[in-house]
């Protein structure tokens, strides 16, 4: 009897184990293995080609402008208009909204800088549902406040994530302090 084991490192770090045994000749075993290896690599390349654009999702953007934005009487979606990176084109810098292109677990973070004369309060939403927030109270004792938060979210395709400025709040958009970033951790 002829026994041969061939281990190949496969997609997503799984091991593909091909076991060839009880063949009458090495030639038959080699042909069998050659066919299996060619099929495996064809399927692997096909998966990489099909998913290469949709599974790469990373963005980072800055809210820029003249000084501060707010306070407003109602909440307002912050538009992070200066895009540093937008792989996958899932973040819209005209609306300030991230739209998930694929189902998966995503990581989001947002940070702000604000002066102490008004409160600073930002909310991160997923499809009109408040998920997390960051805030600081009004203060006459300090001249500047910084804050942020981060979260992992399981999203379905077309779900949206965005940051809103709470009523009677403000943040600084004059430089590179107020940011919104996110990326796909893994696809589901």
Short mmCIF file of C-alpha atoms in Angstrom, two decimals:
data_model
loop_
_atom_site.label_atom_id
_atom_site.label_comp_id
_atom_site.label_asym_id
_atom_site.label_seq_id
_atom_site.Cartn_x
_atom_site.Cartn_y
_atom_site.Cartn_z
CA UNK A 1 0.00 0.00 0.00
CA UNK A 2 1.06 3.56 -0.72
CA UNK A 3 0.21 6.33 1.73
CA UNK A 4 0.83 10.00 1.04
CA UNK A 5 -0.35 13.06 2.91
CA UNK A 6 -0.12 16.53 1.42
CA UNK A 7 -0.87 19.60 3.51
CA UNK A 8 -1.65 22.91 1.86
CA UNK A 9 -2.24 26.18 3.68
CA UNK A 10 -5.67 27.20 2.44
CA UNK A 11 -8.01 30.17 2.43
CA UNK A 12 -8.52 31.74 5.90
CA UNK A 13 -5.64 29.72 7.37
CA UNK A 14 -7.49 26.43 7.23
CA UNK A 15 -5.51 23.35 6.30
CA UNK A 16 -6.63 21.40 3.31
CA UNK A 17 -5.59 17.80 3.86
CA UNK A 18 -5.42 15.53 0.85
CA UNK A 19 -4.90 11.93 1.66
CA UNK A 20 -3.97 9.54 -1.07
CA UNK A 21 -3.79 5.93 -0.07
CA UNK A 22 -4.62 2.48 -1.38
CA UNK A 23 -3.63 3.47 -4.91
CA UNK A 24 -1.97 0.79 -6.99
CA UNK A 25 0.68 3.12 -8.39
CA UNK A 26 2.38 6.38 -7.57
CA UNK A 27 1.35 7.68 -11.02
CA UNK A 28 -2.38 7.39 -10.22
CA UNK A 29 -1.85 9.07 -6.88
CA UNK A 30 0.15 11.93 -8.43
CA UNK A 31 -2.55 12.54 -11.07
CA UNK A 32 -5.24 12.58 -8.42
CA UNK A 33 -3.29 15.04 -6.28
CA UNK A 34 -2.42 17.25 -9.25
CA UNK A 35 -6.11 17.53 -10.18
CA UNK A 36 -7.11 18.30 -6.57
CA UNK A 37 -4.40 20.95 -6.20
CA UNK A 38 -5.33 22.64 -9.49
CA UNK A 39 -9.01 22.67 -8.48
CA UNK A 40 -8.16 24.09 -5.05
CA UNK A 41 -6.04 26.93 -6.45
CA UNK A 42 -8.63 27.75 -9.13
CA UNK A 43 -11.36 28.06 -6.49
CA UNK A 44 -9.07 30.10 -4.23
CA UNK A 45 -8.17 32.52 -7.03
CA UNK A 46 -11.82 32.81 -8.02
CA UNK A 47 -12.78 33.71 -4.43
CA UNK A 48 -10.01 36.30 -4.22
CA UNK A 49 -11.07 37.84 -7.54
CA UNK A 50 -14.78 37.97 -6.68
CA UNK A 51 -14.35 39.33 -3.15
CA UNK A 52 -11.28 41.50 -3.50
CA UNK A 53 -13.18 44.81 -3.70
CA UNK A 54 -16.15 44.10 -1.47
CA UNK A 55 -14.22 42.80 1.53
CA UNK A 56 -11.75 45.65 1.80
CA UNK A 57 -13.52 48.42 3.68
CA UNK A 58 -11.57 51.13 5.53
CA UNK A 59 -12.28 54.83 5.91
CA UNK A 60 -11.04 57.77 7.91
CA UNK A 61 -12.31 61.34 7.61
CA UNK A 62 -11.94 64.70 9.32
CA UNK A 63 -14.57 67.41 9.89
CA UNK A 64 -12.91 70.57 8.60
CA UNK A 65 -14.20 74.11 8.28
CA UNK A 66 -13.89 77.53 9.88
CA UNK A 67 -13.75 77.25 13.66
CA UNK A 68 -16.55 75.36 15.35
CA UNK A 69 -19.84 73.88 14.21
CA UNK A 70 -22.87 74.30 16.44
CA UNK A 71 -24.63 74.86 18.66
CA UNK A 72 -27.89 74.12 16.84
CA UNK A 73 -31.45 73.79 18.16
CA UNK A 74 -31.75 70.20 16.90
CA UNK A 75 -29.31 67.36 16.40
CA UNK A 76 -27.30 67.40 13.17
CA UNK A 77 -25.31 64.73 11.33
CA UNK A 78 -21.67 65.76 11.27
CA UNK A 79 -20.19 65.79 7.79
CA UNK A 80 -16.58 64.69 7.89
CA UNK A 81 -15.70 66.35 4.61
CA UNK A 82 -11.95 65.73 4.37
CA UNK A 83 -11.40 62.07 3.52
CA UNK A 84 -8.01 60.60 4.37
CA UNK A 85 -8.82 57.13 3.08
CA UNK A 86 -11.96 55.48 1.73
CA UNK A 87 -11.13 51.98 0.53
CA UNK A 88 -14.32 50.37 -0.68
CA UNK A 89 -16.06 53.77 -1.10
CA UNK A 90 -18.48 53.04 1.76
CA UNK A 91 -18.18 56.48 3.41
CA UNK A 92 -20.01 59.40 1.76
CA UNK A 93 -18.22 62.70 2.48
CA UNK A 94 -21.23 64.72 1.28
CA UNK A 95 -23.68 63.21 3.80
CA UNK A 96 -21.34 62.01 6.58
CA UNK A 97 -22.88 58.53 6.37
CA UNK A 98 -21.11 55.16 6.17
CA UNK A 99 -23.09 52.43 4.37
CA UNK A 100 -22.02 48.83 4.90
CA UNK A 101 -21.32 47.14 1.55
CA UNK A 102 -21.29 43.60 3.02
CA UNK A 103 -22.49 41.83 6.15
CA UNK A 104 -19.83 41.67 8.80
CA UNK A 105 -18.35 42.98 12.01
CA UNK A 106 -17.12 46.56 11.72
CA UNK A 107 -15.10 48.75 14.07
CA UNK A 108 -15.88 52.48 14.36
CA UNK A 109 -14.22 55.29 16.29
CA UNK A 110 -14.96 59.00 16.58
CA UNK A 111 -13.15 61.81 18.38
CA UNK A 112 -13.76 65.51 18.94
CA UNK A 113 -12.20 68.70 20.22
CA UNK A 114 -14.34 71.51 21.65
CA UNK A 115 -14.12 74.63 23.77
CA UNK A 116 -15.61 74.81 27.24
CA UNK A 117 -18.24 77.52 26.63
CA UNK A 118 -20.82 74.96 25.35
CA UNK A 119 -21.36 71.30 26.04
CA UNK A 120 -19.89 68.81 23.61
CA UNK A 121 -22.00 65.75 22.92
CA UNK A 122 -21.71 63.37 19.97
CA UNK A 123 -23.84 60.30 19.27
CA UNK A 124 -22.96 57.37 17.01
CA UNK A 125 -26.04 55.92 15.30
CA UNK A 126 -26.75 52.69 13.44
CA UNK A 127 -29.88 53.08 11.31
CA UNK A 128 -31.48 55.75 13.53
CA UNK A 129 -30.66 53.81 16.70
CA UNK A 130 -28.28 55.35 19.23
CA UNK A 131 -25.36 53.01 19.88
CA UNK A 132 -22.71 54.95 21.85
CA UNK A 133 -21.94 58.54 22.75
CA UNK A 134 -19.22 60.80 24.07
CA UNK A 135 -19.70 64.07 25.88
CA UNK A 136 -18.32 66.79 28.11
CA UNK A 137 -20.20 69.39 30.13
CA UNK A 138 -20.01 73.14 29.77
CA UNK A 139 -17.16 74.59 31.80
CA UNK A 140 -15.67 77.98 32.51
CA UNK A 141 -12.59 76.42 34.13
CA UNK A 142 -11.02 74.79 31.09
CA UNK A 143 -10.62 76.16 27.61
CA UNK A 144 -10.70 72.93 25.65
CA UNK A 145 -12.29 69.49 25.84
CA UNK A 146 -11.49 66.29 23.99
CA UNK A 147 -13.42 63.07 23.86
CA UNK A 148 -14.15 60.01 21.83
CA UNK A 149 -15.58 56.54 21.76
CA UNK A 150 -15.33 53.31 19.76
CA UNK A 151 -17.50 50.30 19.11
CA UNK A 152 -17.71 47.00 17.22
CA UNK A 153 -20.98 46.55 15.29
CA UNK A 154 -22.44 43.62 13.41
CA UNK A 155 -23.92 45.17 10.26
CA UNK A 156 -25.95 43.85 7.36
CA UNK A 157 -25.52 45.19 3.82
CA UNK A 158 -26.88 48.73 3.37
CA UNK A 159 -27.03 49.47 7.10
CA UNK A 160 -25.83 52.98 7.89
CA UNK A 161 -23.58 54.39 10.61
CA UNK A 162 -23.09 58.11 11.28
CA UNK A 163 -22.28 60.61 14.02
CA UNK A 164 -24.69 63.31 15.18
CA UNK A 165 -24.02 66.48 17.10
CA UNK A 166 -26.56 66.81 19.93
CA UNK A 167 -28.74 69.93 20.28
CA UNK A 168 -27.00 72.85 22.01
CA UNK A 169 -23.58 71.24 21.48
CA UNK A 170 -20.59 72.21 19.41
CA UNK A 171 -17.28 70.76 18.22
CA UNK A 172 -14.21 72.26 16.65
CA UNK A 173 -13.86 71.75 12.88
CA UNK A 174 -11.10 74.26 12.23
CA UNK A 175 -8.23 71.79 12.09
CA UNK A 176 -7.75 68.02 12.27
CA UNK A 177 -9.23 67.30 15.71
CA UNK A 178 -12.69 65.92 14.96
CA UNK A 179 -12.54 62.54 13.19
CA UNK A 180 -14.65 59.53 12.21
CA UNK A 181 -13.09 56.22 11.15
CA UNK A 182 -14.09 52.64 10.60
CA UNK A 183 -13.16 49.35 8.99
CA UNK A 184 -14.46 45.89 8.26
CA UNK A 185 -12.96 43.48 10.80
CA UNK A 186 -14.32 40.37 9.12
CA UNK A 187 -17.05 39.49 6.68
CA UNK A 188 -19.92 37.23 7.71
#
